[in-house]
mmCIF file of C-alpha atoms in Angstrom:
data_model
loop_
_atom_site.group_PDB
_atom_site.id
_atom_site.type_symbol
_atom_site.label_atom_id
_atom_site.label_comp_id
_atom_site.label_asym_id
_atom_site.label_seq_id
_atom_site.Cartn_x
_atom_site.Cartn_y
_atom_site.Cartn_z
ATOM 1 C CA MET A 186 0.000 0.000 0.000
ATOM 2 C CA SER A 187 3.003 2.316 0.427
ATOM 3 C CA SER A 188 3.135 3.055 -3.340
ATOM 4 C CA VAL A 189 -0.527 4.131 -3.522
ATOM 5 C CA VAL A 190 -1.185 7.877 -3.515
ATOM 6 C CA PHE A 191 -4.202 8.678 -1.344
ATOM 7 C CA PRO A 192 -6.362 11.806 -1.417
ATOM 8 C CA LYS A 193 -5.455 14.391 1.186
ATOM 9 C CA ARG A 194 -6.590 13.769 4.725
ATOM 10 C CA ILE A 195 -8.926 16.183 6.477
ATOM 11 C CA PHE A 196 -6.256 16.403 9.172
ATOM 12 C CA ALA A 197 -2.605 15.739 8.394
ATOM 13 C CA ALA A 198 -1.017 12.632 9.888
ATOM 14 C CA GLY A 199 -0.004 13.335 13.449
ATOM 15 C CA GLU A 200 -2.171 16.462 13.622
ATOM 16 C CA GLU A 201 -5.522 14.773 14.259
ATOM 17 C CA PRO A 202 -7.583 16.392 17.030
ATOM 18 C CA SER A 203 -7.291 14.506 20.314
ATOM 19 C CA GLY A 204 -10.971 14.827 21.173
ATOM 20 C CA GLU A 205 -12.901 12.679 23.608
ATOM 21 C CA ARG A 206 -15.818 11.100 21.792
ATOM 22 C CA VAL A 207 -18.610 11.026 19.249
ATOM 23 C CA ASN A 208 -22.019 11.273 20.897
ATOM 24 C CA SER A 209 -24.582 8.825 19.558
ATOM 25 C CA TYR A 210 -28.314 9.254 20.051
ATOM 26 C CA HIS A 211 -28.708 5.494 19.801
ATOM 27 C CA ARG A 212 -28.515 3.795 23.211
ATOM 28 C CA ALA A 213 -27.792 0.081 23.410
ATOM 29 C CA ARG A 214 -29.526 -0.028 26.790
ATOM 30 C CA ARG A 215 -32.699 1.404 25.321
ATOM 31 C CA THR A 216 -32.670 -1.350 22.707
ATOM 32 C CA GLU A 217 -32.139 -3.865 25.506
ATOM 33 C CA SER A 218 -35.196 -2.525 27.316
ATOM 34 C CA ILE A 219 -37.334 -3.075 24.210
ATOM 35 C CA ILE A 220 -36.058 -6.637 23.825
ATOM 36 C CA ASP A 221 -36.531 -7.451 27.514
ATOM 37 C CA ALA A 222 -40.160 -6.294 27.407
ATOM 38 C CA LEU A 223 -41.122 -8.822 24.716
ATOM 39 C CA ASP A 224 -42.334 -12.396 24.955
ATOM 40 C CA PRO A 225 -40.117 -15.109 23.392
ATOM 41 C CA GLU A 226 -42.463 -15.526 20.426
ATOM 42 C CA GLU A 227 -42.489 -11.782 19.755
ATOM 43 C CA LEU A 228 -38.714 -11.566 20.002
ATOM 44 C CA ALA A 229 -38.379 -14.513 17.623
ATOM 45 C CA PHE A 230 -40.420 -12.566 15.063
ATOM 46 C CA LEU A 231 -37.973 -9.652 15.236
ATOM 47 C CA LYS A 232 -34.935 -11.929 15.076
ATOM 48 C CA ASN A 233 -36.290 -13.352 11.819
ATOM 49 C CA SER A 234 -37.034 -9.918 10.367
ATOM 50 C CA THR A 235 -35.071 -7.176 8.647
ATOM 51 C CA PHE A 236 -34.243 -5.801 12.113
ATOM 52 C CA ALA A 237 -32.360 -8.940 13.204
ATOM 53 C CA LYS A 238 -28.838 -7.522 12.981
ATOM 54 C CA VAL A 239 -29.551 -4.162 14.591
ATOM 55 C CA ILE A 240 -31.016 -5.807 17.699
ATOM 56 C CA ALA A 241 -28.256 -8.447 17.969
ATOM 57 C CA LEU A 242 -26.450 -6.632 20.776
ATOM 58 C CA ASP A 243 -24.291 -9.548 21.908
ATOM 59 C CA GLU A 244 -22.452 -10.095 18.631
ATOM 60 C CA ASN A 245 -20.300 -6.957 18.786
ATOM 61 C CA PRO A 246 -19.256 -4.371 21.387
ATOM 62 C CA PRO A 247 -21.591 -1.366 21.697
ATOM 63 C CA PHE A 248 -20.562 1.847 20.011
ATOM 64 C CA SER A 249 -17.522 3.503 21.551
ATOM 65 C CA GLY A 250 -17.588 7.281 21.368
ATOM 66 C CA ALA A 251 -13.820 7.428 21.891
ATOM 67 C CA PHE A 252 -13.160 4.994 19.040
ATOM 68 C CA GLY A 253 -15.668 6.821 16.843
ATOM 69 C CA HIS A 254 -13.766 10.062 17.304
ATOM 70 C CA PHE A 255 -10.432 8.325 16.658
ATOM 71 C CA ILE A 256 -11.500 7.045 13.236
ATOM 72 C CA LEU A 257 -13.622 9.953 12.007
ATOM 73 C CA VAL A 258 -10.777 12.449 12.337
ATOM 74 C CA ARG A 259 -8.822 10.161 9.986
ATOM 75 C CA ARG A 260 -11.120 10.744 7.033
ATOM 76 C CA LEU A 261 -9.861 11.394 3.536
ATOM 77 C CA LYS A 262 -11.043 14.316 1.421
ATOM 78 C CA THR A 263 -13.170 12.838 -1.369
ATOM 79 C CA ASN A 264 -15.806 14.221 -3.717
ATOM 80 C CA LYS A 265 -18.256 11.327 -3.767
ATOM 81 C CA LYS A 266 -21.666 12.016 -2.293
ATOM 82 C CA TYR A 267 -23.038 9.862 0.516
ATOM 83 C CA GLU A 268 -19.823 8.082 1.350
ATOM 84 C CA ILE A 269 -16.691 8.655 3.380
ATOM 85 C CA TRP A 270 -13.253 7.063 3.419
ATOM 86 C CA ILE A 271 -11.248 6.470 6.574
ATOM 87 C CA LEU A 272 -7.513 5.866 6.445
ATOM 88 C CA PHE A 273 -6.792 3.175 9.017
ATOM 89 C CA ALA A 274 -3.667 1.031 9.289
ATOM 90 C CA GLY A 275 -2.495 2.363 5.939
ATOM 91 C CA TYR A 276 -5.684 1.272 4.129
ATOM 92 C CA PRO A 277 -8.579 3.421 2.883
ATOM 93 C CA ILE A 278 -11.798 1.917 4.276
ATOM 94 C CA ARG A 279 -15.047 2.986 2.658
ATOM 95 C CA PHE A 280 -18.310 3.661 4.445
ATOM 96 C CA SER A 281 -21.152 3.914 1.940
ATOM 97 C CA LEU A 282 -24.642 2.545 1.364
ATOM 98 C CA ARG A 283 -23.109 -0.789 0.315
ATOM 99 C CA GLU A 284 -21.142 -1.264 3.536
ATOM 100 C CA PHE A 285 -24.090 -0.051 5.607
ATOM 101 C CA ALA A 286 -26.219 -2.727 3.937
ATOM 102 C CA ILE A 287 -23.654 -5.456 4.629
ATOM 103 C CA VAL A 288 -23.412 -4.797 8.370
ATOM 104 C CA THR A 289 -27.081 -4.009 9.077
ATOM 105 C CA GLY A 290 -28.970 -6.419 6.815
ATOM 106 C CA LEU A 291 -31.716 -3.814 6.345
ATOM 107 C CA ASN A 292 -33.828 -3.237 3.236
ATOM 108 C CA PHE A 293 -32.338 -0.725 0.780
ATOM 109 C CA GLY A 294 -34.889 -0.361 -1.990
ATOM 110 C CA LYS A 295 -36.116 3.005 -3.221
ATOM 111 C CA VAL A 296 -38.286 5.024 -0.860
ATOM 112 C CA PRO A 297 -41.900 4.885 -2.146
ATOM 113 C CA GLU A 298 -42.885 8.195 -3.711
ATOM 114 C CA SER A 299 -46.042 8.542 -1.616
ATOM 115 C CA THR A 300 -44.121 8.364 1.673
ATOM 116 C CA ARG A 301 -41.577 11.044 0.847
ATOM 117 C CA ARG A 302 -44.042 13.864 1.419
ATOM 118 C CA LYS A 303 -44.719 14.444 5.115
ATOM 119 C CA ARG A 304 -48.210 15.374 6.173
ATOM 120 C CA LYS A 305 -48.522 18.849 7.609
ATOM 121 C CA ASN A 306 -50.054 17.665 10.870
ATOM 122 C CA PRO A 307 -50.503 13.858 10.943
ATOM 123 C CA LEU A 308 -51.759 13.797 14.534
ATOM 124 C CA ASN A 309 -54.806 15.910 13.690
ATOM 125 C CA GLU A 310 -55.880 13.608 10.861
ATOM 126 C CA LYS A 311 -57.050 10.901 13.289
ATOM 127 C CA LEU A 312 -55.346 8.091 11.473
ATOM 128 C CA TYR A 313 -53.840 4.932 12.914
ATOM 129 C CA TRP A 314 -52.152 6.953 15.665
ATOM 130 C CA ASN A 315 -55.443 7.204 17.568
ATOM 131 C CA GLU A 316 -55.907 3.450 17.543
ATOM 132 C CA LEU A 317 -52.433 2.836 18.961
ATOM 133 C CA PHE A 318 -51.921 5.836 21.226
ATOM 134 C CA GLY A 319 -55.354 7.274 21.840
ATOM 135 C CA SER A 320 -55.345 10.956 22.782
ATOM 136 C CA LEU A 321 -51.579 11.157 23.321
ATOM 137 C CA LYS A 322 -49.995 13.932 21.282
ATOM 138 C CA SER A 323 -46.618 12.199 21.488
ATOM 139 C CA CYS A 324 -45.258 8.950 22.897
ATOM 140 C CA SER A 325 -41.737 8.375 24.192
ATOM 141 C CA ILE A 326 -39.891 5.088 23.757
ATOM 142 C CA GLU A 327 -39.931 4.680 27.537
ATOM 143 C CA MET A 328 -43.739 4.834 27.470
ATOM 144 C CA VAL A 329 -43.854 2.129 24.800
ATOM 145 C CA VAL A 330 -41.490 -0.084 26.808
ATOM 146 C CA ASP A 331 -43.703 0.395 29.863
ATOM 147 C CA MET A 332 -46.782 -0.589 27.855
ATOM 148 C CA LEU A 333 -45.044 -3.770 26.696
ATOM 149 C CA LYS A 334 -43.346 -4.674 29.959
ATOM 150 C CA ASN A 335 -46.467 -4.230 32.083
ATOM 151 C CA ARG A 336 -48.614 -5.874 29.407
ATOM 152 C CA LYS A 337 -50.933 -2.928 28.999
ATOM 153 C CA VAL A 338 -51.137 -4.258 25.447
ATOM 154 C CA LYS A 339 -51.759 -8.016 25.248
ATOM 155 C CA ASP A 340 -52.457 -8.738 21.582
ATOM 156 C CA ARG A 341 -49.337 -10.289 20.002
ATOM 157 C CA ASP A 342 -49.611 -8.508 16.660
ATOM 158 C CA MET A 343 -50.148 -5.144 18.330
ATOM 159 C CA ARG A 344 -47.207 -5.699 20.681
ATOM 160 C CA ILE A 345 -44.955 -6.426 17.715
ATOM 161 C CA LYS A 346 -46.119 -3.208 16.073
ATOM 162 C CA TYR A 347 -45.241 -1.183 19.168
ATOM 163 C CA ALA A 348 -41.809 -2.816 19.314
ATOM 164 C CA CYS A 349 -41.133 -2.127 15.626
ATOM 165 C CA LEU A 350 -42.087 1.527 16.018
ATOM 166 C CA ALA A 351 -39.734 1.790 18.982
ATOM 167 C CA ILE A 352 -36.899 0.265 16.945
ATOM 168 C CA THR A 353 -37.244 2.598 13.963
ATOM 169 C CA SER A 354 -37.488 5.660 16.203
ATOM 170 C CA SER A 355 -34.712 4.867 18.697
ATOM 171 C CA VAL A 356 -32.320 2.568 16.807
ATOM 172 C CA LEU A 357 -32.483 3.432 13.112
ATOM 173 C CA LEU A 358 -33.516 7.094 13.159
ATOM 174 C CA PRO A 359 -32.643 8.581 16.562
ATOM 175 C CA SER A 360 -32.198 12.353 16.581
ATOM 176 C CA SER A 361 -32.628 13.023 20.287
ATOM 177 C CA HIS A 362 -31.525 11.579 23.612
ATOM 178 C CA SER A 363 -35.230 11.257 24.437
ATOM 179 C CA PRO A 364 -36.617 9.704 21.239
ATOM 180 C CA LYS A 365 -40.332 9.565 20.573
ATOM 181 C CA ILE A 366 -42.410 7.492 18.200
ATOM 182 C CA ILE A 367 -42.288 9.082 14.747
ATOM 183 C CA PRO A 368 -45.908 9.807 13.676
ATOM 184 C CA GLU A 369 -45.298 9.106 9.976
ATOM 185 C CA HIS A 370 -44.265 5.550 10.835
ATOM 186 C CA VAL A 371 -47.515 4.834 12.663
ATOM 187 C CA GLU A 372 -49.735 4.981 9.595
ATOM 188 C CA LEU A 373 -47.248 2.810 7.722
ATOM 189 C CA ILE A 374 -47.416 0.060 10.341
ATOM 190 C CA ARG A 375 -51.151 -0.358 9.841
ATOM 191 C CA ASP A 376 -49.946 -3.016 7.389
ATOM 192 C CA ILE A 377 -47.103 -4.844 9.159
ATOM 193 C CA ASP A 378 -45.891 -6.497 5.943
ATOM 194 C CA GLN A 379 -45.637 -3.120 4.232
ATOM 195 C CA PHE A 380 -43.797 -1.747 7.247
ATOM 196 C CA MET A 381 -41.248 -4.568 7.345
ATOM 197 C CA ALA A 382 -40.635 -4.259 3.589
ATOM 198 C CA TYR A 383 -39.981 -0.524 3.822
ATOM 199 C CA PRO A 384 -36.391 0.541 2.907
ATOM 200 C CA TRP A 385 -35.402 1.405 6.459
ATOM 201 C CA GLY A 386 -31.761 0.885 5.600
ATOM 202 C CA ARG A 387 -31.732 3.633 2.978
ATOM 203 C CA VAL A 388 -33.627 6.070 5.214
ATOM 204 C CA SER A 389 -31.372 5.356 8.203
ATOM 205 C CA PHE A 390 -28.212 5.664 6.099
ATOM 206 C CA GLN A 391 -29.317 8.981 4.626
ATOM 207 C CA LEU A 392 -29.990 10.446 8.073
ATOM 208 C CA LEU A 393 -26.586 9.347 9.368
ATOM 209 C CA MET A 394 -24.687 10.612 6.327
ATOM 210 C CA SER A 395 -26.488 13.954 6.238
ATOM 211 C CA SER A 396 -25.464 14.453 9.866
ATOM 212 C CA LEU A 397 -21.896 13.241 9.345
ATOM 213 C CA LEU A 398 -21.146 15.198 6.162
ATOM 214 C CA LYS A 399 -22.103 18.443 7.908
ATOM 215 C CA LYS A 400 -19.107 18.038 10.211
ATOM 216 C CA ASP A 401 -16.322 20.216 8.878
ATOM 217 C CA GLU A 402 -12.818 20.583 10.294
ATOM 218 C CA ILE A 403 -14.035 22.935 13.018
ATOM 219 C CA ALA A 404 -16.757 20.537 14.190
ATOM 220 C CA LEU A 405 -14.446 17.517 14.047
ATOM 221 C CA ALA A 406 -11.847 19.380 16.107
ATOM 222 C CA GLN A 407 -14.217 19.760 19.068
ATOM 223 C CA ASP A 408 -13.792 17.559 22.137
ATOM 224 C CA SER A 409 -17.110 15.951 21.228
ATOM 225 C CA PHE A 410 -19.726 16.141 18.509
ATOM 226 C CA SER A 411 -23.061 14.408 17.938
ATOM 227 C CA LEU A 412 -24.323 12.292 15.070
ATOM 228 C CA ARG A 413 -27.903 11.375 14.278
ATOM 229 C CA GLY A 414 -28.963 7.975 13.008
ATOM 230 C CA TYR A 415 -27.543 4.481 13.490
ATOM 231 C CA VAL A 416 -23.955 5.506 14.276
ATOM 232 C CA ASP A 417 -23.079 1.945 15.317
ATOM 233 C CA ALA A 418 -22.876 1.025 11.623
ATOM 234 C CA ILE A 419 -19.619 2.971 11.246
ATOM 235 C CA GLN A 420 -18.013 0.904 13.987
ATOM 236 C CA LEU A 421 -19.446 -2.326 12.550
ATOM 237 C CA VAL A 422 -17.836 -1.579 9.184
ATOM 238 C CA MET A 423 -14.515 -0.940 10.894
ATOM 239 C CA ILE A 424 -14.790 -4.247 12.782
ATOM 240 C CA ALA A 425 -15.561 -6.066 9.515
ATOM 241 C CA ALA A 426 -12.429 -4.562 7.976
ATOM 242 C CA VAL A 427 -10.307 -4.971 11.119
ATOM 243 C CA PRO A 428 -11.689 -7.914 13.172
ATOM 244 C CA ALA A 429 -8.875 -7.546 15.727
ATOM 245 C CA LEU A 430 -10.547 -4.343 16.932
ATOM 246 C CA LYS A 431 -12.980 -6.317 19.082
ATOM 247 C CA GLU A 432 -10.377 -8.677 20.505
ATOM 248 C CA GLU A 433 -9.611 -6.205 23.292
ATOM 249 C CA VAL A 434 -12.439 -4.485 25.146
ATOM 250 C CA VAL A 435 -12.532 -2.294 28.237
ATOM 251 C CA PRO A 436 -15.329 -1.127 30.566
ATOM 252 C CA ASN A 437 -17.077 1.955 29.242
ATOM 253 C CA GLN A 438 -16.288 4.582 31.868
ATOM 254 C CA PRO A 439 -18.942 7.142 32.946
ATOM 255 C CA LEU A 440 -18.508 10.628 31.536
ATOM 256 C CA LEU A 441 -19.629 13.969 32.897
ATOM 257 C CA LEU A 442 -22.856 15.370 31.495
ATOM 258 C CA GLU A 443 -22.074 18.259 29.200
ATOM 259 C CA GLU A 444 -23.476 20.011 26.172
ATOM 260 C CA SER A 445 -22.089 19.901 22.664
ATOM 261 C CA GLU A 446 -22.005 22.832 20.285
ATOM 262 C CA SER A 447 -22.160 20.508 17.286
ATOM 263 C CA GLU A 448 -25.917 19.947 17.364
ATOM 264 C CA THR A 449 -28.932 21.975 18.334
ATOM 265 C CA GLU A 450 -29.772 19.572 21.154
ATOM 266 C CA GLU A 451 -27.732 18.669 24.200
ATOM 267 C CA SER A 452 -25.304 15.845 23.487
ATOM 268 C CA VAL A 453 -23.960 13.444 26.055
ATOM 269 C CA GLY A 454 -21.981 10.245 26.004
ATOM 270 C CA ASP A 455 -23.707 6.897 26.394
ATOM 271 C CA ASP A 456 -22.424 6.515 29.930
ATOM 272 C CA ALA A 457 -23.318 10.043 30.899
ATOM 273 C CA GLN A 458 -26.877 9.417 29.779
ATOM 274 C CA ARG A 459 -26.877 6.124 31.661
ATOM 275 C CA ALA A 460 -25.742 7.939 34.793
ATOM 276 C CA VAL A 461 -28.709 10.270 34.456
ATOM 277 C CA GLU A 462 -31.117 7.401 33.801
ATOM 278 C CA THR A 463 -29.885 5.162 36.632
ATOM 279 C CA GLY A 464 -28.783 7.763 39.166
ATOM 280 C CA VAL A 465 -32.293 8.819 40.101
ATOM 281 C CA GLY A 466 -34.663 6.802 42.247
ATOM 282 C CA ASP A 467 -34.095 3.349 43.676
ATOM 283 C CA LYS A 468 -32.863 1.643 40.527
ATOM 284 C CA PRO A 469 -29.435 0.005 40.963
ATOM 285 C CA PRO A 470 -26.677 1.194 38.610
ATOM 286 C CA ALA A 471 -26.573 -0.774 35.367
ATOM 287 C CA PRO A 472 -23.495 -2.991 34.932
ATOM 288 C CA ALA A 473 -20.716 -1.521 32.830
ATOM 289 C CA ARG A 474 -20.692 -2.444 29.158
ATOM 290 C CA PHE A 475 -17.460 -3.319 27.401
ATOM 291 C CA VAL A 476 -16.353 -1.327 24.363
ATOM 292 C CA ILE A 477 -13.452 -1.318 21.923
ATOM 293 C CA ASN A 478 -10.149 -0.505 23.607
ATOM 294 C CA PRO A 479 -8.914 2.782 22.058
ATOM 295 C CA LYS A 480 -5.306 1.820 22.805
ATOM 296 C CA ASN A 481 -5.710 -1.406 20.831
ATOM 297 C CA ALA A 482 -7.152 0.615 17.938
ATOM 298 C CA ARG A 483 -4.141 2.928 17.986
ATOM 299 C CA ASP A 484 -1.775 -0.050 18.043
ATOM 300 C CA LEU A 485 -3.549 -1.754 15.133
ATOM 301 C CA ASN A 486 -3.484 1.486 13.190
ATOM 302 C CA ALA A 487 0.276 1.681 13.692
ATOM 303 C CA GLU A 488 0.792 -2.013 12.855
ATOM 304 C CA CYS A 489 -1.240 -1.792 9.605
ATOM 305 C CA LYS A 490 -3.486 -4.802 10.273
ATOM 306 C CA VAL A 491 -6.577 -4.919 8.042
ATOM 307 C CA ASN A 492 -8.808 -7.768 6.813
ATOM 308 C CA ASP A 493 -7.905 -8.170 3.128
ATOM 309 C CA ASN A 494 -11.181 -10.026 2.496
ATOM 310 C CA PHE A 495 -13.350 -7.009 3.325
ATOM 311 C CA PRO A 496 -14.399 -5.159 0.140
ATOM 312 C CA LEU A 497 -12.250 -2.064 -0.400
ATOM 313 C CA THR A 498 -13.378 -0.061 -3.431
ATOM 314 C CA SER A 499 -11.953 2.867 -5.369
ATOM 315 C CA TYR A 500 -12.166 6.220 -3.626
ATOM 316 C CA GLN A 501 -11.483 8.184 -6.824
#
């Protein structure tokens, strides 16, 4: 690889910002709470659906904000739309719709024309929302989990619908640390088959990339910055290209709650949010999760160890 001339890096080698983390709006623990609230038969349905990979939390370490920052400040300057290239261990690793599809297993067809136009005020049209959520003007993911866990909804098909809505809002398309059910998705789930066949992969990818590509050198140089969408996919692509990344994991240490200037909303690390969620009331602290060891990532980067079998495509 030494003879290959790469595009310029956003930050020169050795001059990358030494920031702390990338803040993700997706919380692995929130996904866990959805899974734990389901009956075995309901969970089996999801594990055999298009959402199987994104709810398989035990197969890979949860997203590491520190690792995310480490790799994203090593991007190359390229002109292609909706893709980025990361120079890691001497290799350019692409993150595009193709790689997103490989690691998530989601549907990536074209978005149906009729669903691209948002209704001006879907809650006032008394559509399927009223059947699922009654007079509620909005519904948080925590409320849905409570409905499932305490069996306020008993019908199997309806319970699966609630779980699917929670997954699209908090896993695939999160844009807040307190995600709520997205009204446009509710009408779509009237027909569960239509909902499951929807190109969630393309929609999720577009949200993530639109958030990521807005980050210029100034934003990337901050101690922390936030990304909307399924940020975990970036780490999953890196693990596919460099499997040794997950061979060493460390406990994810709590971080102080602080705001980020990179997004309009407050942005906190996964552990900081967990501290807020578990530090109030009588709930015991959640056990620490194990994430990619940043030191191991730095060592692998220096040793130039990459999986040659992972598809690496032209960045020109």
